[in-house]
Coordinates of C-alpha atoms in Angstrom, one line a residue:
M113 CA 46.5 -2.9 15.6
I114 CA 47.6 -0.2 18.0
A115 CA 46.0 3.1 17.0
A116 CA 48.0 6.4 17.1
D117 CA 47.3 8.8 19.9
N118 CA 45.5 11.2 17.7
T119 CA 42.9 8.6 16.6
P120 CA 39.4 9.9 17.3
I121 CA 37.1 7.7 19.4
L122 CA 33.7 7.8 21.0
V123 CA 34.0 7.2 24.8
G124 CA 30.6 8.2 26.3
V125 CA 27.1 7.7 25.1
S126 CA 23.6 8.3 26.6
Q127 CA 20.0 8.5 25.6
Q128 CA 16.8 9.4 27.5
T129 CA 13.2 8.7 26.7
Y130 CA 10.7 10.5 29.0
R131 CA 7.3 8.9 29.3
D132 CA 5.9 11.4 31.9
T133 CA 4.8 13.6 29.1
G134 CA 3.7 17.1 30.2
N135 CA 6.0 17.2 33.3
P136 CA 5.8 20.9 34.0
E137 CA 9.3 21.0 35.7
R138 CA 11.4 19.6 32.9
T139 CA 12.7 21.9 30.1
P140 CA 14.4 20.9 26.9
T141 CA 17.7 22.2 28.4
D142 CA 17.1 19.9 31.4
A143 CA 16.7 16.9 29.0
L144 CA 20.0 17.8 27.2
Q145 CA 21.8 18.2 30.6
E146 CA 20.6 14.7 31.7
A147 CA 21.8 13.2 28.4
L148 CA 25.2 14.9 28.6
Q149 CA 25.6 13.9 32.3
G150 CA 24.7 10.3 31.3
A151 CA 27.4 10.4 28.6
L152 CA 30.0 11.7 31.0
D153 CA 29.1 8.9 33.5
N154 CA 29.3 6.4 30.7
T155 CA 32.9 7.2 30.1
G156 CA 33.8 6.1 33.7
K157 CA 35.9 9.2 34.1
G158 CA 33.4 12.0 33.8
D159 CA 35.0 14.2 36.4
A160 CA 38.4 14.0 34.7
L161 CA 36.9 14.5 31.3
R162 CA 34.7 17.4 32.1
G163 CA 37.6 19.9 32.0
A164 CA 39.0 18.5 28.7
I165 CA 35.8 19.2 26.7
D166 CA 36.5 22.2 24.5
A167 CA 33.6 22.0 22.1
L168 CA 29.9 21.6 23.0
C169 CA 27.6 21.3 20.0
T170 CA 23.8 21.2 20.2
E171 CA 21.3 20.1 17.5
P172 CA 18.5 22.5 16.6
S173 CA 14.9 21.9 17.7
L174 CA 12.3 21.0 15.2
L175 CA 10.1 23.6 16.9
E176 CA 12.4 26.3 15.4
V177 CA 10.6 25.7 12.1
S178 CA 8.6 28.9 12.8
E179 CA 9.6 32.2 14.5
E180 CA 6.5 32.0 16.7
L181 CA 7.5 28.6 18.1
A182 CA 11.2 29.3 18.3
A183 CA 10.4 32.3 20.5
L184 CA 9.1 29.9 23.1
L185 CA 12.5 28.1 23.4
N186 CA 16.0 28.7 24.5
R187 CA 17.4 28.3 21.0
F188 CA 21.0 28.4 22.2
P189 CA 21.2 26.2 25.3
G190 CA 25.0 25.6 25.0
P191 CA 26.1 28.3 27.4
E192 CA 23.6 27.2 30.1
L193 CA 24.6 23.6 29.6
A194 CA 28.3 24.4 29.9
K195 CA 27.6 26.4 33.1
R196 CA 25.6 23.5 34.7
L197 CA 28.0 20.8 33.7
G198 CA 31.3 22.6 34.3
F199 CA 32.5 22.7 30.7
D200 CA 34.5 25.8 31.5
N201 CA 36.7 25.5 28.4
A202 CA 34.0 24.6 25.9
Q203 CA 33.3 26.6 22.8
C204 CA 29.5 26.4 22.2
L205 CA 28.3 25.6 18.7
K206 CA 25.0 24.9 17.1
A207 CA 24.4 22.4 14.2
P208 CA 22.4 23.2 11.0
D209 CA 19.0 21.7 10.2
G210 CA 18.9 18.2 8.8
G211 CA 18.8 14.6 10.0
N212 CA 22.3 14.1 8.6
G213 CA 23.5 16.4 11.4
P214 CA 24.6 13.9 14.1
Q215 CA 26.7 11.8 11.8
M216 CA 28.0 15.0 10.1
L217 CA 29.1 16.4 13.4
I218 CA 30.8 13.2 14.4
N219 CA 32.7 13.2 11.1
H220 CA 33.6 16.8 11.5
F221 CA 34.8 16.7 15.1
A222 CA 36.7 13.4 14.5
D223 CA 38.8 15.3 12.0
E224 CA 39.4 18.2 14.3
L225 CA 40.4 15.8 17.1
N226 CA 42.7 14.0 14.8
R227 CA 44.4 17.2 13.7
G228 CA 44.8 18.4 17.3
K229 CA 42.3 21.2 17.1
R230 CA 40.2 19.7 19.9
R231 CA 40.8 17.7 23.0
A232 CA 37.4 16.4 23.7
V233 CA 33.9 17.2 22.3
A234 CA 30.3 16.8 23.5
I235 CA 27.4 16.6 21.0
C236 CA 23.8 16.5 22.2
G237 CA 20.3 16.8 20.8
G238 CA 16.7 16.4 22.0
E239 CA 13.1 17.4 21.8
L240 CA 10.2 17.7 24.2
T241 CA 7.6 18.1 21.5
A242 CA 5.1 15.8 23.2
S243 CA 5.3 17.8 26.4
F244 CA 5.1 21.0 24.3
R245 CA 1.8 20.0 22.9
T246 CA 0.5 18.6 26.2
L247 CA 1.4 21.7 28.2
L248 CA 0.2 24.3 25.7
G249 CA -2.9 22.3 25.0
G250 CA -3.7 22.2 28.7
G251 CA -3.0 25.8 29.3
G252 CA 0.4 25.1 31.0
D253 CA 3.2 27.6 31.4
I254 CA 6.4 27.0 29.5
G255 CA 7.9 30.5 30.1
H256 CA 10.8 28.9 31.9
W257 CA 11.8 27.0 28.8
Q258 CA 13.4 30.2 27.5
Q259 CA 15.6 30.7 30.4
G260 CA 19.4 30.1 30.4
A261 CA 22.8 31.7 30.8
S262 CA 23.8 34.1 28.1
G263 CA 26.9 33.6 26.0
D264 CA 28.2 33.2 22.5
T265 CA 27.1 30.3 20.3
E266 CA 28.7 29.9 16.9
Q267 CA 26.9 28.5 13.9
P268 CA 29.7 27.8 11.4
W269 CA 27.7 25.7 9.0
A270 CA 25.7 27.4 6.2
E271 CA 22.0 26.9 6.0
R272 CA 20.1 26.4 2.7
D273 CA 16.5 25.8 2.0
G274 CA 15.9 22.2 0.9
A275 CA 13.1 23.0 -1.5
H276 CA 12.9 24.9 -4.8
A277 CA 10.5 27.8 -5.1
Q278 CA 8.3 25.7 -7.4
E279 CA 8.3 22.9 -4.9
H280 CA 7.2 25.3 -2.2
K281 CA 4.5 26.6 -4.5
H282 CA 3.1 23.2 -5.0
N283 CA 3.2 22.0 -1.4
L284 CA 6.1 19.7 -1.9
W285 CA 8.1 21.2 1.0
L286 CA 6.1 18.9 3.3
P287 CA 8.3 15.7 3.8
T288 CA 5.2 13.4 3.6
H289 CA 4.5 14.7 0.1
M290 CA 8.1 14.8 -1.2
Y291 CA 9.0 11.3 0.0
A292 CA 5.9 9.9 -1.5
L293 CA 7.3 10.9 -4.9
F294 CA 10.3 8.7 -4.3
E295 CA 8.1 5.9 -3.1
N296 CA 5.9 5.9 -6.3
A297 CA 9.0 6.2 -8.5
L298 CA 10.4 3.1 -6.7
R299 CA 7.1 1.2 -7.2
H300 CA 7.2 2.0 -10.9
R301 CA 10.9 0.8 -11.2
Y302 CA 10.1 -2.4 -9.3
G303 CA 7.1 -3.0 -11.5
H304 CA 4.8 -3.4 -8.5
S305 CA 1.1 -2.9 -8.4
L306 CA -0.1 -0.7 -5.5
E307 CA -1.1 -3.8 -3.5
Q308 CA 2.3 -5.5 -4.2
H309 CA 4.2 -2.5 -3.2
Q310 CA 2.2 -2.0 0.0
Q311 CA 3.1 -5.6 0.9
H312 CA 6.7 -4.9 0.1
I313 CA 7.1 -1.8 2.2
G314 CA 4.9 -3.4 4.9
K315 CA 7.3 -6.3 5.3
I316 CA 10.3 -3.9 5.6
M317 CA 8.6 -1.7 8.1
Q318 CA 7.2 -4.5 10.2
G319 CA 10.8 -5.5 10.9
L320 CA 11.5 -2.0 12.2
S321 CA 8.3 -2.1 14.2
D322 CA 9.3 -5.4 15.8
T323 CA 12.7 -4.0 16.7
A324 CA 11.2 -0.9 18.4
A325 CA 8.7 -3.1 20.3
A326 CA 11.7 -4.8 21.9
N327 CA 13.6 -1.7 22.6
P328 CA 12.9 -0.1 26.0
D329 CA 14.3 3.3 24.7
A330 CA 11.7 3.4 21.9
W331 CA 8.9 5.9 22.0
S332 CA 6.5 3.1 20.7
Y333 CA 7.9 0.5 23.0
Q334 CA 5.8 -2.7 23.2
R335 CA 3.5 -1.7 20.4
P336 CA 4.4 -3.9 17.4
R337 CA 2.2 -3.7 14.3
S338 CA 1.7 -6.2 11.4
A339 CA 2.5 -5.3 7.8
E340 CA -1.2 -5.0 7.1
Q341 CA -1.7 -2.6 10.0
L342 CA 1.2 -0.5 9.0
T343 CA 0.2 0.0 5.4
G344 CA -3.6 -0.2 5.5
F345 CA -5.8 2.9 5.0
N346 CA -8.5 3.1 7.6
E347 CA -10.1 5.5 10.1
R348 CA -7.2 5.2 12.6
S349 CA -4.5 5.6 9.9
P350 CA -5.9 7.3 6.8
C351 CA -3.8 8.0 3.7
L352 CA -1.8 11.2 4.0
A353 CA -0.1 11.2 0.7
L354 CA -0.2 8.1 -1.5
P355 CA 1.0 5.5 -0.5
Y356 CA 1.7 6.8 3.0
N357 CA -0.5 6.7 6.1
K358 CA 0.6 7.9 9.5
Y359 CA 2.2 4.6 10.5
L360 CA 4.7 4.9 7.6
C361 CA 5.9 8.4 8.6
A362 CA 8.5 9.7 11.0
Q363 CA 7.3 10.0 14.6
M364 CA 8.6 13.2 16.0
N365 CA 6.0 14.0 18.7
I366 CA 8.3 12.7 21.4
D367 CA 10.2 13.5 24.6
M368 CA 13.7 12.2 24.0
A369 CA 17.4 13.3 24.2
A370 CA 20.8 11.8 23.5
A371 CA 24.5 12.7 23.8
V372 CA 27.9 11.5 22.6
I373 CA 31.3 12.4 23.9
M374 CA 34.4 12.1 21.7
T375 CA 38.1 12.4 22.4
T376 CA 41.3 10.8 21.1
V377 CA 43.1 7.6 22.0
G378 CA 45.9 9.6 23.6
T379 CA 43.6 11.7 25.8
A380 CA 41.5 8.6 26.8
R381 CA 44.7 6.9 27.9
E382 CA 45.8 10.0 29.8
L383 CA 42.5 10.3 31.6
G384 CA 42.3 6.6 32.3
I385 CA 39.2 5.8 30.3
D386 CA 38.9 2.0 29.9
E387 CA 39.6 0.7 26.4
D388 CA 36.5 -1.4 26.6
R389 CA 34.5 1.9 26.2
W390 CA 36.2 3.0 23.1
V391 CA 34.4 3.0 19.8
Y392 CA 36.3 3.9 16.6
L393 CA 34.9 5.8 13.6
N394 CA 36.9 3.8 11.1
G395 CA 35.5 5.4 8.0
C396 CA 33.1 8.2 7.0
A397 CA 31.9 10.3 4.1
E398 CA 29.4 13.0 3.2
V399 CA 27.8 13.8 -0.1
N400 CA 24.9 16.0 -1.1
D401 CA 22.6 14.8 -4.0
V402 CA 21.5 17.2 -6.7
W403 CA 20.0 19.8 -4.3
F404 CA 16.4 20.1 -5.5
V405 CA 14.4 16.9 -5.8
G406 CA 12.7 18.2 -8.9
E407 CA 16.0 18.4 -10.6
R408 CA 17.2 14.8 -10.0
A409 CA 17.3 12.7 -13.1
D410 CA 16.0 9.5 -11.4
L411 CA 13.7 9.8 -8.4
S412 CA 14.0 6.0 -7.7
R413 CA 17.7 6.0 -6.9
S414 CA 20.1 7.8 -4.5
N415 CA 23.5 8.5 -6.1
A416 CA 24.5 10.3 -2.9
V417 CA 23.9 7.3 -0.7
A418 CA 25.7 5.1 -3.1
L419 CA 28.8 7.3 -3.3
A420 CA 29.0 8.2 0.4
G421 CA 28.3 4.6 1.5
K422 CA 30.8 2.9 -0.7
T423 CA 33.5 5.5 0.1
A424 CA 33.0 5.2 3.8
L425 CA 33.2 1.5 3.6
A426 CA 36.4 1.6 1.6
R427 CA 37.9 4.1 4.0
A428 CA 37.2 1.6 6.8
N429 CA 38.7 -1.3 4.8
C430 CA 35.2 -2.9 4.8
E431 CA 32.7 -4.2 2.3
I432 CA 28.9 -4.2 2.9
D433 CA 29.0 -7.9 3.8
D434 CA 31.4 -7.1 6.6
I435 CA 28.8 -5.0 8.4
A436 CA 27.1 -6.8 11.3
L437 CA 25.1 -4.0 12.7
M438 CA 23.4 -1.1 10.8
D439 CA 20.9 1.6 11.2
I440 CA 19.5 2.8 7.9
Y441 CA 17.9 6.2 8.2
S442 CA 14.1 5.5 8.1
C443 CA 12.0 8.7 8.1
F444 CA 9.9 7.0 5.4
P445 CA 10.0 3.5 3.8
C446 CA 11.6 4.9 0.6
A447 CA 14.6 6.1 2.6
V448 CA 15.3 2.5 3.6
E449 CA 14.7 1.2 0.1
L450 CA 16.8 3.8 -1.6
A451 CA 19.7 3.1 0.8
C452 CA 19.4 -0.7 0.4
D453 CA 19.4 -0.4 -3.4
A454 CA 22.3 2.0 -3.4
L455 CA 24.5 -0.1 -1.1
G456 CA 23.5 -3.6 -2.1
I457 CA 21.7 -4.6 1.1
D458 CA 19.0 -7.2 1.0
P459 CA 16.1 -5.6 2.9
F460 CA 14.7 -9.0 3.8
G461 CA 18.1 -10.5 4.8
E462 CA 19.1 -11.7 8.3
R463 CA 20.6 -8.4 9.3
A464 CA 18.2 -5.9 10.9
L465 CA 17.9 -2.7 9.0
S466 CA 17.6 -0.6 12.2
L467 CA 19.2 -1.0 15.6
T468 CA 16.6 1.3 17.3
G469 CA 13.3 0.6 15.4
G470 CA 13.6 3.6 13.2
L471 CA 12.0 7.0 13.1
P472 CA 8.3 5.9 12.6
Y473 CA 8.4 3.5 15.7
F474 CA 11.4 4.3 17.8
G475 CA 10.7 8.0 17.2
G476 CA 13.3 10.7 17.6
P477 CA 14.1 14.4 17.6
G478 CA 13.4 16.0 14.2
H479 CA 17.1 16.7 13.5
G480 CA 18.7 14.4 16.1
Y481 CA 17.3 10.9 15.6
S482 CA 20.7 9.5 14.3
L483 CA 22.3 10.6 17.6
H484 CA 20.1 7.9 19.2
A485 CA 21.2 5.5 16.5
V486 CA 24.9 6.2 17.2
V487 CA 24.3 5.7 21.0
T488 CA 22.6 2.4 20.3
M489 CA 25.4 1.4 17.9
A490 CA 28.1 2.1 20.5
E491 CA 26.3 0.2 23.2
Q492 CA 25.8 -2.9 20.9
L493 CA 29.4 -2.8 19.5
R494 CA 30.7 -2.8 23.0
Q495 CA 28.9 -6.1 23.4
Q496 CA 30.3 -7.5 20.2
P497 CA 34.0 -6.6 20.2
G498 CA 35.5 -6.4 16.7
A499 CA 32.1 -6.2 14.8
N500 CA 31.5 -3.5 12.3
G501 CA 28.5 -1.2 12.3
M502 CA 27.2 1.4 9.8
I503 CA 25.0 4.5 10.4
T504 CA 23.4 6.3 7.5
A505 CA 22.0 9.7 8.3
N506 CA 19.8 11.7 5.9
G507 CA 19.0 15.4 5.7
W508 CA 16.2 17.3 3.9
Y509 CA 14.7 15.1 1.1
M510 CA 17.3 12.4 0.6
T511 CA 19.6 15.4 -0.1
K512 CA 22.4 15.5 2.5
Q513 CA 24.0 12.1 3.3
A514 CA 26.4 11.4 6.1
I515 CA 27.6 7.9 6.7
G516 CA 29.9 6.4 9.4
I517 CA 31.5 3.0 9.9
Y518 CA 32.1 2.0 13.5
S519 CA 34.0 -0.7 15.4
T520 CA 35.6 -1.3 18.8
R521 CA 38.8 -2.1 16.8
P522 CA 40.7 0.4 14.7
A523 CA 40.9 -0.2 11.0
H524 CA 44.0 2.0 10.6
Q525 CA 47.0 2.9 12.8
N526 CA 47.0 6.4 11.4
W527 CA 43.4 7.6 10.9
Q528 CA 42.5 10.2 8.3
R529 CA 39.1 11.8 7.6
G530 CA 39.4 11.7 3.8
D531 CA 38.5 14.4 1.3
D532 CA 34.9 14.5 0.2
A533 CA 35.3 17.3 -2.3
P534 CA 36.0 15.0 -5.2
L535 CA 32.9 13.0 -4.3
Q536 CA 30.7 16.1 -4.4
Q537 CA 32.2 17.1 -7.7
Q538 CA 31.1 13.7 -9.1
I539 CA 27.5 14.7 -8.2
D540 CA 27.8 18.3 -9.2
S541 CA 29.3 17.6 -12.6
Q542 CA 26.4 15.2 -13.7
D543 CA 23.9 16.4 -16.2
H544 CA 20.5 16.8 -14.7
P545 CA 17.2 18.5 -15.7
R546 CA 16.3 22.0 -14.5
I547 CA 13.0 23.1 -13.1
D548 CA 11.0 25.4 -15.4
D549 CA 9.4 28.2 -13.5
A550 CA 6.8 28.8 -16.3
P551 CA 6.2 25.4 -17.9
E552 CA 4.0 25.2 -21.0
G553 CA 3.3 22.3 -23.4
P554 CA 3.3 18.6 -23.6
G555 CA 5.1 16.4 -21.1
V556 CA 5.3 13.1 -19.3
V557 CA 4.9 12.1 -15.6
D558 CA 8.1 11.2 -13.8
S559 CA 6.4 10.7 -10.4
F560 CA 3.3 11.7 -8.6
T561 CA 1.3 11.5 -5.3
V562 CA -2.2 12.2 -4.2
V563 CA -2.6 14.3 -1.0
C564 CA -5.5 13.2 1.2
D565 CA -7.4 14.3 4.3
G566 CA -10.2 12.9 6.4
D567 CA -12.6 13.3 3.4
G568 CA -10.4 11.4 1.0
P569 CA -8.2 12.4 -2.0
Q570 CA -7.9 16.1 -2.4
Q571 CA -5.0 17.0 -4.7
G572 CA -2.8 15.3 -7.2
I573 CA 0.8 16.5 -7.4
I574 CA 3.0 15.8 -10.5
V575 CA 6.7 16.0 -11.2
G576 CA 7.3 15.5 -14.9
S577 CA 9.4 16.3 -17.9
L578 CA 8.5 18.6 -20.7
D579 CA 9.4 17.4 -24.2
N580 CA 12.2 19.9 -24.2
G581 CA 13.8 18.1 -21.3
R582 CA 13.1 20.6 -18.6
R583 CA 11.3 19.6 -15.4
F584 CA 7.9 20.9 -14.3
I585 CA 5.9 20.6 -11.1
A586 CA 2.2 20.9 -11.2
H587 CA -1.1 20.0 -9.6
T588 CA -3.8 18.0 -11.4
E589 CA -7.4 19.0 -11.7
K590 CA -9.5 18.5 -8.6
D591 CA -11.7 15.9 -10.3
D592 CA -13.0 13.1 -8.0
A593 CA -12.8 10.4 -10.7
L594 CA -9.3 11.4 -11.7
L595 CA -8.1 11.4 -8.1
A596 CA -9.7 8.0 -7.5
Q597 CA -7.9 6.7 -10.6
M598 CA -4.6 8.1 -9.4
M599 CA -5.1 6.3 -6.0
H600 CA -5.0 2.9 -7.7
E601 CA -3.1 3.2 -11.0
D602 CA 0.5 3.9 -11.8
M603 CA 0.5 7.3 -13.5
I604 CA 4.2 7.4 -14.3
G605 CA 4.9 7.5 -18.0
R606 CA 1.4 9.0 -18.8
R607 CA 1.4 12.0 -21.0
G608 CA -0.4 15.3 -20.8
V609 CA -0.1 19.0 -21.1
V610 CA 1.1 21.5 -18.4
S611 CA 0.2 25.1 -18.2
T612 CA 1.5 27.9 -16.0
G613 CA -0.8 29.3 -13.3
E614 CA -0.5 32.1 -10.9
E615 CA -1.2 30.0 -7.8
H616 CA 0.1 26.7 -9.2
N617 CA 0.8 25.0 -12.5
L618 CA -1.9 22.7 -13.9
F619 CA -1.3 19.3 -15.6
R620 CA -4.1 17.7 -17.7
F621 CA -3.7 14.1 -18.7
D622 CA -4.2 13.3 -22.4

């Protein structure tokens, strides 16, 4: 099939992993520049393409989570990057928070390229969080990290806090705690004992660890771990929030950067970019789940992944069995399990669940991991002409889902983005429970976790339903025997009474 000239394609990809942590000369802007230059070089026509780039979009840094840390960075590196790289015609933009961002941006700019609003686009993201800690811990100077050319940077995407006020109040804004709720809900639905479920997730995550160990771009390169090592609680890897230890959590203390360059078939032909470098986005979709985790009807399923994934596949004229390569977003094991359940993927099948090794082992920038997944996907698809690949990208707490289907061959002569508004309406129109800000009375546990530190279990967190159907979020009593019980027993379905407190709500089991 010959694609129309306005068909969007990826033509240049690059990723960098810096192992000289604490290099006092390198800044985050330097890392982004190197990734962008690598993507230009990867097109084979970087000099010709440079002047065609009319949009440069950067991912936010995870360090911007606080005003104090953000003040140490150049939060808007776009103008400096455009100056260094000669993107004289580029409008500088900045993406919103969320791990869905890279795929969302690709979907967005593919549509703008297709409609003639853009000629070529560069997307980049990266972090030097490992160097940040090393340099500051050693008394190093990072004052030069803030430097850069001034200029306008647009932020056209709205930001919204991912957690409800009650979730913040009960310490559920921490991803480790929130994702543990999904994991325990999955364990209950699967009917697993704690030991059985640890074996289950250990087998899944060992596959990712093995992939990362063979990937020279991975942060944890050459460090495979067994399922038992990945799931066991010990001095080196204590429990953080049941059932997660540090080896099951996203690794974002890294020095990495990546970039992608997009254009259209017509511009690529005009500039002489070889067709063997073209990668098509044949289908894509984006859907947000019910925004607050505490208001989702079933914490063991992801309706957003199911809807976005099946729609993206249909738009690409594919079924899940047609996908040869995939990278399932993997900040925590439950993200992999939820996606596999939603899309009908056997987590123990022949297809690897991650091309990179995933966030816990490959590592990645806090908001930009999936950009590395896209780069790896493009590189591998170029080696397997005609194969289909799928990227799932997840933002906040299994909240924002962006999915893309890729191939070196077009699925359509006349590409169209597709309208996601009806998909979102399907989610928004569903009945779901509401969080009660002042819960009182009897209720039942829908999911739970136990937060631990070096001294062991410290706090039980409950998400449950009152008998009137409203949701509550609460802490348990700080009772050693109760917390020990919660560490070993499935508490979902147990009844009790919740009462409103000034600092937090309290749930007492019957």
